[in-house]
Short mmCIF file of C-alpha atoms in Angstrom, two decimals:
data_model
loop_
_atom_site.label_atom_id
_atom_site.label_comp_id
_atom_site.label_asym_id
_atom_site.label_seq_id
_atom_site.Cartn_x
_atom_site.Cartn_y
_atom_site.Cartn_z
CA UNK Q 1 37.34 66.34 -75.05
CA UNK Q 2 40.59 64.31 -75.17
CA UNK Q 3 40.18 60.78 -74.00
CA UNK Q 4 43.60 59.00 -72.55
CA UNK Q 5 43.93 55.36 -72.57
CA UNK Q 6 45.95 55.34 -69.39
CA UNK Q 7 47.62 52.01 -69.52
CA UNK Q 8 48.63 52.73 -73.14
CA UNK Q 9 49.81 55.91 -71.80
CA UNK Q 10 51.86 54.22 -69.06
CA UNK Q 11 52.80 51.04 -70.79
CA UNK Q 12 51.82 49.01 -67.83
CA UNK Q 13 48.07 47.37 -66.55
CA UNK Q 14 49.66 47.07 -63.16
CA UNK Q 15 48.98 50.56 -61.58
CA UNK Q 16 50.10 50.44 -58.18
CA UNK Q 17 52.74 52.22 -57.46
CA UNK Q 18 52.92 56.41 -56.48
CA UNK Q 19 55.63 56.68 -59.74
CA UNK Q 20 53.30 55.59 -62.02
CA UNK Q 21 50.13 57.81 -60.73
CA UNK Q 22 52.78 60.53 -60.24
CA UNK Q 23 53.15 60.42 -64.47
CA UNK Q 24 49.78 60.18 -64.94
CA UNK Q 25 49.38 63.61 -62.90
CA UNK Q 26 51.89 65.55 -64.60
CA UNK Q 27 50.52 64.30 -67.77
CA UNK Q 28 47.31 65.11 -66.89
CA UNK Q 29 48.33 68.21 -65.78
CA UNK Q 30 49.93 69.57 -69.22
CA UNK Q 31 46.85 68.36 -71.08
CA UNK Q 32 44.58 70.99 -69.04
CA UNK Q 33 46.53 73.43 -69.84
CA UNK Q 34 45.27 72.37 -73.43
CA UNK Q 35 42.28 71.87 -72.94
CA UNK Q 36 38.67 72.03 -70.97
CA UNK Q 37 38.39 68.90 -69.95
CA UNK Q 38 39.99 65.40 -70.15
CA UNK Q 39 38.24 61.55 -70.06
CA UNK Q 40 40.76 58.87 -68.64
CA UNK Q 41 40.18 55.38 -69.74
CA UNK Q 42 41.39 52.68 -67.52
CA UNK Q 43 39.80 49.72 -69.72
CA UNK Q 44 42.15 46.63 -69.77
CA UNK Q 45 43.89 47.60 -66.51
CA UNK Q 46 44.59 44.67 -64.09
CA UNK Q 47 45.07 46.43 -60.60
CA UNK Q 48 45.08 49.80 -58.90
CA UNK Q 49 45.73 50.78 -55.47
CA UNK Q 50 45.25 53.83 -53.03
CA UNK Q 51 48.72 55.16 -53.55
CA UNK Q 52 48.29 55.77 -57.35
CA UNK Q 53 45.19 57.06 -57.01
CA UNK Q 54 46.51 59.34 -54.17
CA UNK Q 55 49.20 60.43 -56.61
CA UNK Q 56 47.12 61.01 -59.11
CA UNK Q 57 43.42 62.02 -58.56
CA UNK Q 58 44.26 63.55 -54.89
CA UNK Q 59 47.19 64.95 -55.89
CA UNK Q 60 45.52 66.92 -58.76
CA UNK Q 61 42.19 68.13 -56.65
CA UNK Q 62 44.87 69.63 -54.02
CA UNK Q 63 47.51 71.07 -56.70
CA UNK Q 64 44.07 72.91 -58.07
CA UNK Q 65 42.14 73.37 -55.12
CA UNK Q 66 39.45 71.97 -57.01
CA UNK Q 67 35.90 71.08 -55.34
CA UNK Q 68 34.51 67.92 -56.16
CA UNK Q 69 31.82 69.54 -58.69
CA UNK Q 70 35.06 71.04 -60.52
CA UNK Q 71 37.02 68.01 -60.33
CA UNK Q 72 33.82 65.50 -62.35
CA UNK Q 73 33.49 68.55 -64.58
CA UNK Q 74 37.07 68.51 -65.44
CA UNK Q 75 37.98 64.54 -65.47
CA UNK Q 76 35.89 62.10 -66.90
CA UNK Q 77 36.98 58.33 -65.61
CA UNK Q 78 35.83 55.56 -67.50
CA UNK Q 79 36.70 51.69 -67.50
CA UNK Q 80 37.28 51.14 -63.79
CA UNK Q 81 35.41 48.30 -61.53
CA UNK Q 82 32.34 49.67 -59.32
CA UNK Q 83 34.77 48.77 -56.47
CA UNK Q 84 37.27 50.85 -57.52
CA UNK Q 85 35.53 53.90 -59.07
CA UNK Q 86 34.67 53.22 -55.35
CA UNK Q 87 37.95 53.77 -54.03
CA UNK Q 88 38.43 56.31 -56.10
CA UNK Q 89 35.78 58.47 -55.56
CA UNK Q 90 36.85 57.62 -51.13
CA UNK Q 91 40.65 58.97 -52.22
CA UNK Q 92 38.76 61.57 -53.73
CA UNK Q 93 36.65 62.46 -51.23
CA UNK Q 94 39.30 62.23 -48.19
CA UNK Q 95 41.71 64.66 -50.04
CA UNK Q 96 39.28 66.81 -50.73
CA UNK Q 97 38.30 66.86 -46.68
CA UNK Q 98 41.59 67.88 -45.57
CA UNK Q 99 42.55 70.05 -48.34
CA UNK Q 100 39.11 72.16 -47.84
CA UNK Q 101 40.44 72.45 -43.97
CA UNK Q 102 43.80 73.72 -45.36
CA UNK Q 103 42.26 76.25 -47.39
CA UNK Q 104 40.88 77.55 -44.20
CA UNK Q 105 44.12 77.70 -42.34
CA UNK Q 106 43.75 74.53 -40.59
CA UNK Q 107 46.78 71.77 -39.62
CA UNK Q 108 45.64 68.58 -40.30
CA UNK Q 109 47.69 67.60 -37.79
CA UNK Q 110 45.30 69.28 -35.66
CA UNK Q 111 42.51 68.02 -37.57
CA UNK Q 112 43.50 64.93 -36.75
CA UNK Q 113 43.83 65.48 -33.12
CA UNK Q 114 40.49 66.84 -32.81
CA UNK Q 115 38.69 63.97 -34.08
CA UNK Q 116 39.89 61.33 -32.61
CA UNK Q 117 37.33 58.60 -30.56
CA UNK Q 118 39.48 56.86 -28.63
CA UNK D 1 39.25 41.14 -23.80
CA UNK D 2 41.19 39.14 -25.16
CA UNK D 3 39.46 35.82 -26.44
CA UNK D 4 41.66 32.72 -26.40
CA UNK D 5 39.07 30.55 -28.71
CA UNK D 6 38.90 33.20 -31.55
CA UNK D 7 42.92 33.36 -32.20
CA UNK D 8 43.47 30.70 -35.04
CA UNK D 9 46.35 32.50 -36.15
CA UNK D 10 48.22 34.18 -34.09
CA UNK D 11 48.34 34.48 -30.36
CA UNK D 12 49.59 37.31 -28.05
CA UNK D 13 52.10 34.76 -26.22
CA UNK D 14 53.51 33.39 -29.31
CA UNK D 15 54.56 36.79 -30.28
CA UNK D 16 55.86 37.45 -27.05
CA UNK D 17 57.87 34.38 -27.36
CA UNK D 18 59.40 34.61 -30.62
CA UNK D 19 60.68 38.28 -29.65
CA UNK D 20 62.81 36.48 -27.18
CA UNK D 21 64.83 34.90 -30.46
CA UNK D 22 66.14 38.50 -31.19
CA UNK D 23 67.83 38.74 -27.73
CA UNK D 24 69.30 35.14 -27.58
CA UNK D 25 71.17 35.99 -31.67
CA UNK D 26 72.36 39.07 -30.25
CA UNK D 27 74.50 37.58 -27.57
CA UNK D 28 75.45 34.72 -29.65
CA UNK D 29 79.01 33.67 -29.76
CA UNK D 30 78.61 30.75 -31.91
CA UNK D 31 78.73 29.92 -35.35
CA UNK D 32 74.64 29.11 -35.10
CA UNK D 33 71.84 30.19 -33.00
CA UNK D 34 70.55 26.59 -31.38
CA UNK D 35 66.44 26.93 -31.12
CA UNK D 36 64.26 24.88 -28.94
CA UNK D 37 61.47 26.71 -31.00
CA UNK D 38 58.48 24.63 -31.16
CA UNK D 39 56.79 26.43 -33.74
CA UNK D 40 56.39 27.04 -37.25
CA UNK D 41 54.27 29.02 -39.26
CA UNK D 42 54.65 32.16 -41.72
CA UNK D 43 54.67 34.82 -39.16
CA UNK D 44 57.83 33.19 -37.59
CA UNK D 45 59.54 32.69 -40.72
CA UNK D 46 59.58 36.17 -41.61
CA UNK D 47 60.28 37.27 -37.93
CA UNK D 48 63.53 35.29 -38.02
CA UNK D 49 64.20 36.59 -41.97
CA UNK D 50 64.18 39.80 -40.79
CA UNK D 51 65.93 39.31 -37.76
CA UNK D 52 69.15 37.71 -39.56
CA UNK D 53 69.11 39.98 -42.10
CA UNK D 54 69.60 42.50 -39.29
CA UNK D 55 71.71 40.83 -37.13
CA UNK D 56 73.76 37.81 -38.47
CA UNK D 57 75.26 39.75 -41.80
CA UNK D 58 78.28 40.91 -40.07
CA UNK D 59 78.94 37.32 -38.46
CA UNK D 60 77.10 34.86 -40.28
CA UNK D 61 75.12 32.99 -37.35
CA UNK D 62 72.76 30.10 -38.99
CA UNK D 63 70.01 29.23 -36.97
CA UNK D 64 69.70 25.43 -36.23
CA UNK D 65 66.50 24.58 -34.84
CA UNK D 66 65.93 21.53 -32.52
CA UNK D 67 62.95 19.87 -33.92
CA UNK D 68 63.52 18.79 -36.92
CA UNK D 69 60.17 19.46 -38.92
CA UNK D 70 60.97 22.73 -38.18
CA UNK D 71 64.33 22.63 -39.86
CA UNK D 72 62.83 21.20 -43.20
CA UNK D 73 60.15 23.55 -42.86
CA UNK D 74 62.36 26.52 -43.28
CA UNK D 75 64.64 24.89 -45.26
CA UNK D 76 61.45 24.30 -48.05
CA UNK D 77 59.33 27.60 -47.29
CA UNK D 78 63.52 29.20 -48.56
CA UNK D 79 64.84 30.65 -45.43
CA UNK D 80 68.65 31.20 -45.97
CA UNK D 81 70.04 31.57 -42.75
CA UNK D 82 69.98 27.42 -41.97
CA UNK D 83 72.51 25.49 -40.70
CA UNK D 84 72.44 22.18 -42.74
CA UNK D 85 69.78 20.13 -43.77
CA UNK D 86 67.53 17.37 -42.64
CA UNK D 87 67.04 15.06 -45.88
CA UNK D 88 65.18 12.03 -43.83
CA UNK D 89 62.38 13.94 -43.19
CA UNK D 90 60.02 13.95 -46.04
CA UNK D 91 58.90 17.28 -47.80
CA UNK D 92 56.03 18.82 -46.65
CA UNK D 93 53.20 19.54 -49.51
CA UNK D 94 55.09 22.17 -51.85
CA UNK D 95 51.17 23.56 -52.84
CA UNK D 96 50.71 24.45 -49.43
CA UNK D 97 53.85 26.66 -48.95
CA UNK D 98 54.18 30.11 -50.18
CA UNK D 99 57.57 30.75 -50.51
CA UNK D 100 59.24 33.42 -48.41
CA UNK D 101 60.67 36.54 -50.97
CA UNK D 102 62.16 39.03 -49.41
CA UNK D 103 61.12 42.85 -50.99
CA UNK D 104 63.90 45.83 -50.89
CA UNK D 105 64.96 48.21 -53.90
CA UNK D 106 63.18 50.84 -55.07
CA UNK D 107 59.10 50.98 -55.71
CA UNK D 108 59.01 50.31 -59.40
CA UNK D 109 61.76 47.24 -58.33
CA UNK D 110 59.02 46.23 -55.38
CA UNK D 111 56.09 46.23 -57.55
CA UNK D 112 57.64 44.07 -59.99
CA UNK D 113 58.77 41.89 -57.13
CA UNK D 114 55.75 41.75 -55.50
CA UNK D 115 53.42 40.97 -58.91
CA UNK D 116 55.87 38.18 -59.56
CA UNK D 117 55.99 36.45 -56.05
CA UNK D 118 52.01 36.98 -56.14
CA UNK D 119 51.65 35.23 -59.72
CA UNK D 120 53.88 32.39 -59.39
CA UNK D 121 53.68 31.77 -55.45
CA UNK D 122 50.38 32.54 -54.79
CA UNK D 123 48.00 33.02 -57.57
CA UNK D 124 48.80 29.71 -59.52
CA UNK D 125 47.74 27.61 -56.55
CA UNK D 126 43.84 29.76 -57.23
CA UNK D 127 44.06 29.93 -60.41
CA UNK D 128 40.36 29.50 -60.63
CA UNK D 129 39.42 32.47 -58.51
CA UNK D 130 36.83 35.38 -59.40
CA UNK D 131 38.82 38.09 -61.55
CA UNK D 132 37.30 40.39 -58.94
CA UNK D 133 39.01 38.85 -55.63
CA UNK D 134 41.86 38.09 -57.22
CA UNK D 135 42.41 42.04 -58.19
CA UNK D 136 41.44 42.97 -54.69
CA UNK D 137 44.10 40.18 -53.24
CA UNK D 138 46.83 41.80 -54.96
CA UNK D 139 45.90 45.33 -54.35
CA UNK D 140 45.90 44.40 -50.41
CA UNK D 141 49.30 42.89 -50.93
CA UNK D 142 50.62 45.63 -52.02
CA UNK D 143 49.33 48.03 -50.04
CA UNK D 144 51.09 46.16 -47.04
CA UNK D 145 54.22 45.68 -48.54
CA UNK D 146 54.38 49.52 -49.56
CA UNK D 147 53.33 50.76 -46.48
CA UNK D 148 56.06 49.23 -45.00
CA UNK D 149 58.59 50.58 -47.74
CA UNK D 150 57.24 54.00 -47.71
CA UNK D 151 57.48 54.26 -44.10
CA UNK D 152 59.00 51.63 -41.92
CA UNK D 153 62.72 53.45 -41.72
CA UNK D 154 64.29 50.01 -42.71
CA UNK D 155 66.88 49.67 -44.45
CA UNK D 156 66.24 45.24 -44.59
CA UNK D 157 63.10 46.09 -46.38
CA UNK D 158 60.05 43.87 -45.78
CA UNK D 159 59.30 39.80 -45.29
CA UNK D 160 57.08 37.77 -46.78
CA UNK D 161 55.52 34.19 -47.03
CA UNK D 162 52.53 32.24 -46.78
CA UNK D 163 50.41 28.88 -46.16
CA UNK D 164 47.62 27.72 -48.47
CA UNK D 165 45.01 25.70 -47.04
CA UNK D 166 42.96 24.15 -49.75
CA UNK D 167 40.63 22.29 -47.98
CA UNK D 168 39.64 24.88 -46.46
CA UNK D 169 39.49 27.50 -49.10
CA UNK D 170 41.63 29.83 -47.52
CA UNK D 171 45.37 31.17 -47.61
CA UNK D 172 47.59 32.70 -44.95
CA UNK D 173 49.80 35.45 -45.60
CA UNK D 174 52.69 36.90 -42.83
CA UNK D 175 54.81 40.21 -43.82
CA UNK D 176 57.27 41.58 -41.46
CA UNK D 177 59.87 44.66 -41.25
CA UNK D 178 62.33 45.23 -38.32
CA UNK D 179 61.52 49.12 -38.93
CA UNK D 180 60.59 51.74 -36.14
CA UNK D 181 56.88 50.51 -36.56
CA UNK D 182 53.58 52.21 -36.64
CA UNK D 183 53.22 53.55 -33.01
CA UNK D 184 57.08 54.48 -33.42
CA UNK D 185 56.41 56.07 -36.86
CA UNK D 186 53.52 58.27 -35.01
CA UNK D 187 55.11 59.29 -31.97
CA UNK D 188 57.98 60.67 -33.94
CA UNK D 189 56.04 62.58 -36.20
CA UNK D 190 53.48 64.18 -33.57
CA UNK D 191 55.98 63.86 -30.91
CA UNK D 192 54.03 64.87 -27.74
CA UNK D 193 50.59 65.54 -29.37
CA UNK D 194 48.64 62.16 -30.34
CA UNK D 195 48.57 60.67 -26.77
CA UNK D 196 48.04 57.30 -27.75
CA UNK D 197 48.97 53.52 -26.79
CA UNK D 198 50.81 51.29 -29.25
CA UNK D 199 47.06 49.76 -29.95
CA UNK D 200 45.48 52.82 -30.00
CA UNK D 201 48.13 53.70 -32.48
CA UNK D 202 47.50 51.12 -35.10
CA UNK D 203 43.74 51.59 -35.19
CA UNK D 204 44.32 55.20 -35.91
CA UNK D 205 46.82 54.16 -38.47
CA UNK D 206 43.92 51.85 -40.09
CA UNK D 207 41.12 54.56 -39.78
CA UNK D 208 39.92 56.49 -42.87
CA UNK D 209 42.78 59.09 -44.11
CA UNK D 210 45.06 59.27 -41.13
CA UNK D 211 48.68 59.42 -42.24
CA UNK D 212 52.26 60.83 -41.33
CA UNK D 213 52.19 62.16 -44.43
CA UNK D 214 52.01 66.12 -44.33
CA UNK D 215 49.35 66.21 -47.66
CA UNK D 216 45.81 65.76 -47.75
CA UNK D 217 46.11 63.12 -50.44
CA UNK D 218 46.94 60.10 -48.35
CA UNK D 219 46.19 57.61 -45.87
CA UNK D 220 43.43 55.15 -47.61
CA UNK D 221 46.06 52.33 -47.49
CA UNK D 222 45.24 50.11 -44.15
CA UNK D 223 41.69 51.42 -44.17
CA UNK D 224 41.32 49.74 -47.62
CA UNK D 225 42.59 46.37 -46.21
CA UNK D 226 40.76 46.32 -43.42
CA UNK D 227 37.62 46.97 -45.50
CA UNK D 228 38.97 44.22 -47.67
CA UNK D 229 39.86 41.94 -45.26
CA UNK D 230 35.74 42.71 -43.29
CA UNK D 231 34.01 42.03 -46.58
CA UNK D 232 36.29 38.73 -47.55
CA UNK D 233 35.19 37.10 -43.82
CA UNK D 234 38.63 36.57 -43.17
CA UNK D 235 40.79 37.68 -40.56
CA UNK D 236 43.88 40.54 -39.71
CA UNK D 237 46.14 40.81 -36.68
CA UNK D 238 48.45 43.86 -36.95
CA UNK D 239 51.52 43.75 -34.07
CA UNK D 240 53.52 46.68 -33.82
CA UNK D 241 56.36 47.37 -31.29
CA UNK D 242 53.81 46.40 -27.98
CA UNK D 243 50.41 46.48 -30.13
CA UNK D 244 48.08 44.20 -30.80
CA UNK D 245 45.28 44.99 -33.21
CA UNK D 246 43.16 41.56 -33.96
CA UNK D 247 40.32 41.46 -36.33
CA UNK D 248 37.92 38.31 -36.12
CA UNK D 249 34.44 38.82 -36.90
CA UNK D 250 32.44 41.48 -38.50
CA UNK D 251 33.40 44.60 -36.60
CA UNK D 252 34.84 43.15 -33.92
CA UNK D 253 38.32 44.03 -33.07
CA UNK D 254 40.37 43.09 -30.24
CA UNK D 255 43.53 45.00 -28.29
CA UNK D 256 46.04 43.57 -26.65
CA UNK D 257 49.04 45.10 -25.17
CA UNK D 258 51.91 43.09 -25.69
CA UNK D 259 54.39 42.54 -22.28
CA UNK D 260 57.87 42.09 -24.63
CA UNK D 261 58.53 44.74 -26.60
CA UNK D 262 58.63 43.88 -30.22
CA UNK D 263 60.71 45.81 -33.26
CA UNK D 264 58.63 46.41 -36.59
CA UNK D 265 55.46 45.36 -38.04
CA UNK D 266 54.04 42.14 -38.60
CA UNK D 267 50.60 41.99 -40.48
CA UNK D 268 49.14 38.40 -40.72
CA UNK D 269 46.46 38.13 -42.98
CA UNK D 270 43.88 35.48 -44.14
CA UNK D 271 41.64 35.30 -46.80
CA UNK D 272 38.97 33.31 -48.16
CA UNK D 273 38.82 32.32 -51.59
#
């Protein structure tokens, strides 16, 4: 199994913005095409926000219509806070929801409607 | 309903009152905008940044307010659109202001913006804070200021400055963008469908994965702060064109519908260190 050392790979510790996750994903992306499975390292990263890890983790369980069994088979994350393997694993989660109601011919636009409380 | 005592921040009224600034500069035949305004904190000073940026670019108004603290206030928290100076009143504590810095360009440009203006406008002042918060500060940060980039419309980009209060272990933070706003933003995109008020509006906008964004893989942004902002014990009041979304205590948050339309979003924030 390859492991990454993501902020080697992006030359930054700052990983907040959607460009940077968005290279991460591609290069994710062309590894698995190499291989079974891949471990990203975040050690020695500073921050990390929703957007990159929309761009990247979410972005990658809906380009492969992975489930989440699939997705912890196939990436391996090490090096990340509690809090935001946290957040992580909440983008993960909330892309995975609406993707599975896509799958099933659903508009999350729809979804949406129907669950508002208020 | 609305609670006067638990506003420490910001008030309904004062919002209501600083919207009336936009209509005065409009109609403004002078070479400055003269300002009874009585008062001064961050959430005004990035109202009015945004506001000339909008409006006085093509004619070069100043603002000039009355009361003088008010004038050196600007003048040292860096708002650019003042007309003169008042050197006889004596500077106000320079570790208590967090400069105002103004965000546009594209995201890589913002993030490096934003990092900066956190590290040497904010961060320095709490230097001494738990590696933990102070990751969590800046992730909030920017998920405000690229919410607003990613989908306010604006072309002025975003507003932003703060107050430190070290006494009180606690800092202030005020962004603003004269954009279509987050009721705006969701009316457009499910035109007819989402029958919601402008409060209604920004909750939805702050619940768990709700987003204009036509892909599963978004809308964790707000939802994050809020969490943030719950945990921290401090507080959040979101105003958006005529909403009012307050957060005080625990789970308690309060609505208020707003009686003068307001452009944009302003998020006031405050957080305990």
């Amino acid at each position: 199994m390859k492991k990454i050392k993501v902020v080697d790979k992006l030359k930054s510790s700052n990983l907040l913005s959607s460009v940077k996750g968005e290279i991460l994903y591609q290069y994710i992306l062309a590894q698995l095409d190499q291989m079974n499975s891949i471990t990203l390292d975040f050690s020695d990263y500073e921050y990390i926000s929703s957007t990159f890890l929309n761009s990247t983790f979410g972005k990658l369980l809906v380009s492969k219509n992975w489930t989440k069994e699939q997705f912890f088979d196939m990436i391996k994350v090490i090096g990340l806070s509690d809090d935001d393997m946290s957040n992580l694993m909440l983008s993960v989660q909330n892309a995975l929801f609406k993707n599975d109601l896509l799958l099933k011919g659903q508009n999350i636009e729809d979804v949406y409607l129907s669950n508002l409380s208020y | 309903m609305f609670n006067k005592e638990m506003y420490h921040s910001i008030k309904p009224a004062s919002i209501e009152s600083i919207a009336k600034i936009k209509a005065d500069l409009i109609e403004c035949e002078d070479e400055y905008l003269f300002s009874t305004l009585k008062f001064a904190r961050p959430y005004v000073v990035v109202y009015l940044d945004q506001l000339f940026r909008k409006y006085s670019v093509l004619n070069n108004i100043l603002f000039l307010p009355k009361e003088r603290k008010i004038h050196k206030y600007l003048h040292q928290v860096g708002f650019e659109f003042l007309r003169g100076h008042c050197p006889e009143i004596p500077d106000f504590n320079e570790e208590c202001i967090i400069k105002l810095k103004f965000f546009n360009g594209s995201e890589e440009e913002v993030e490096e913006q934003a990092l900066e203006w956190i590290n040497k406008d904010i961060l320095k002042f709490i230097s001494s804070i738990d590696k933990m918060l102070k990751r969590k500060i800046v992730n909030n940060i920017w998920e405000i200021i690229q919410n607003s980039l990613l989908h306010s419309e604006n072309l002025n980009g975003i507003s932003a400055c703060g107050q430190l209060y070290p006494k009180k272990k606690y800092f202030e933070l005020a962004f603003y963008d004269f954009g279509i706003g987050i009721p705006g933003k969701i009316k457009k995109h499910f035109i007819s469908k989402l029958c919601l008020n402008d409060c209604e509006c920004i909750k939805w906008a702050m619940d768990k994965g709700n987003s204009t964004k036509n892909v599963p893989n978004a809308g964790m942004g707000l939802y994050f702060l809020r969490e943030f902002i719950k945990m921290n014990g401090g507080y959040f009041q979101l105003i958006s064109n005529s909403g009012f979304l307050g957060h005080i205590h625990s789970s308690y948050e309060d609505m208020v519908r707003l009686h003068n339309l307001s452009d944009g979003t302003l998020v006031n924030i405050r957080i305990n260190y």
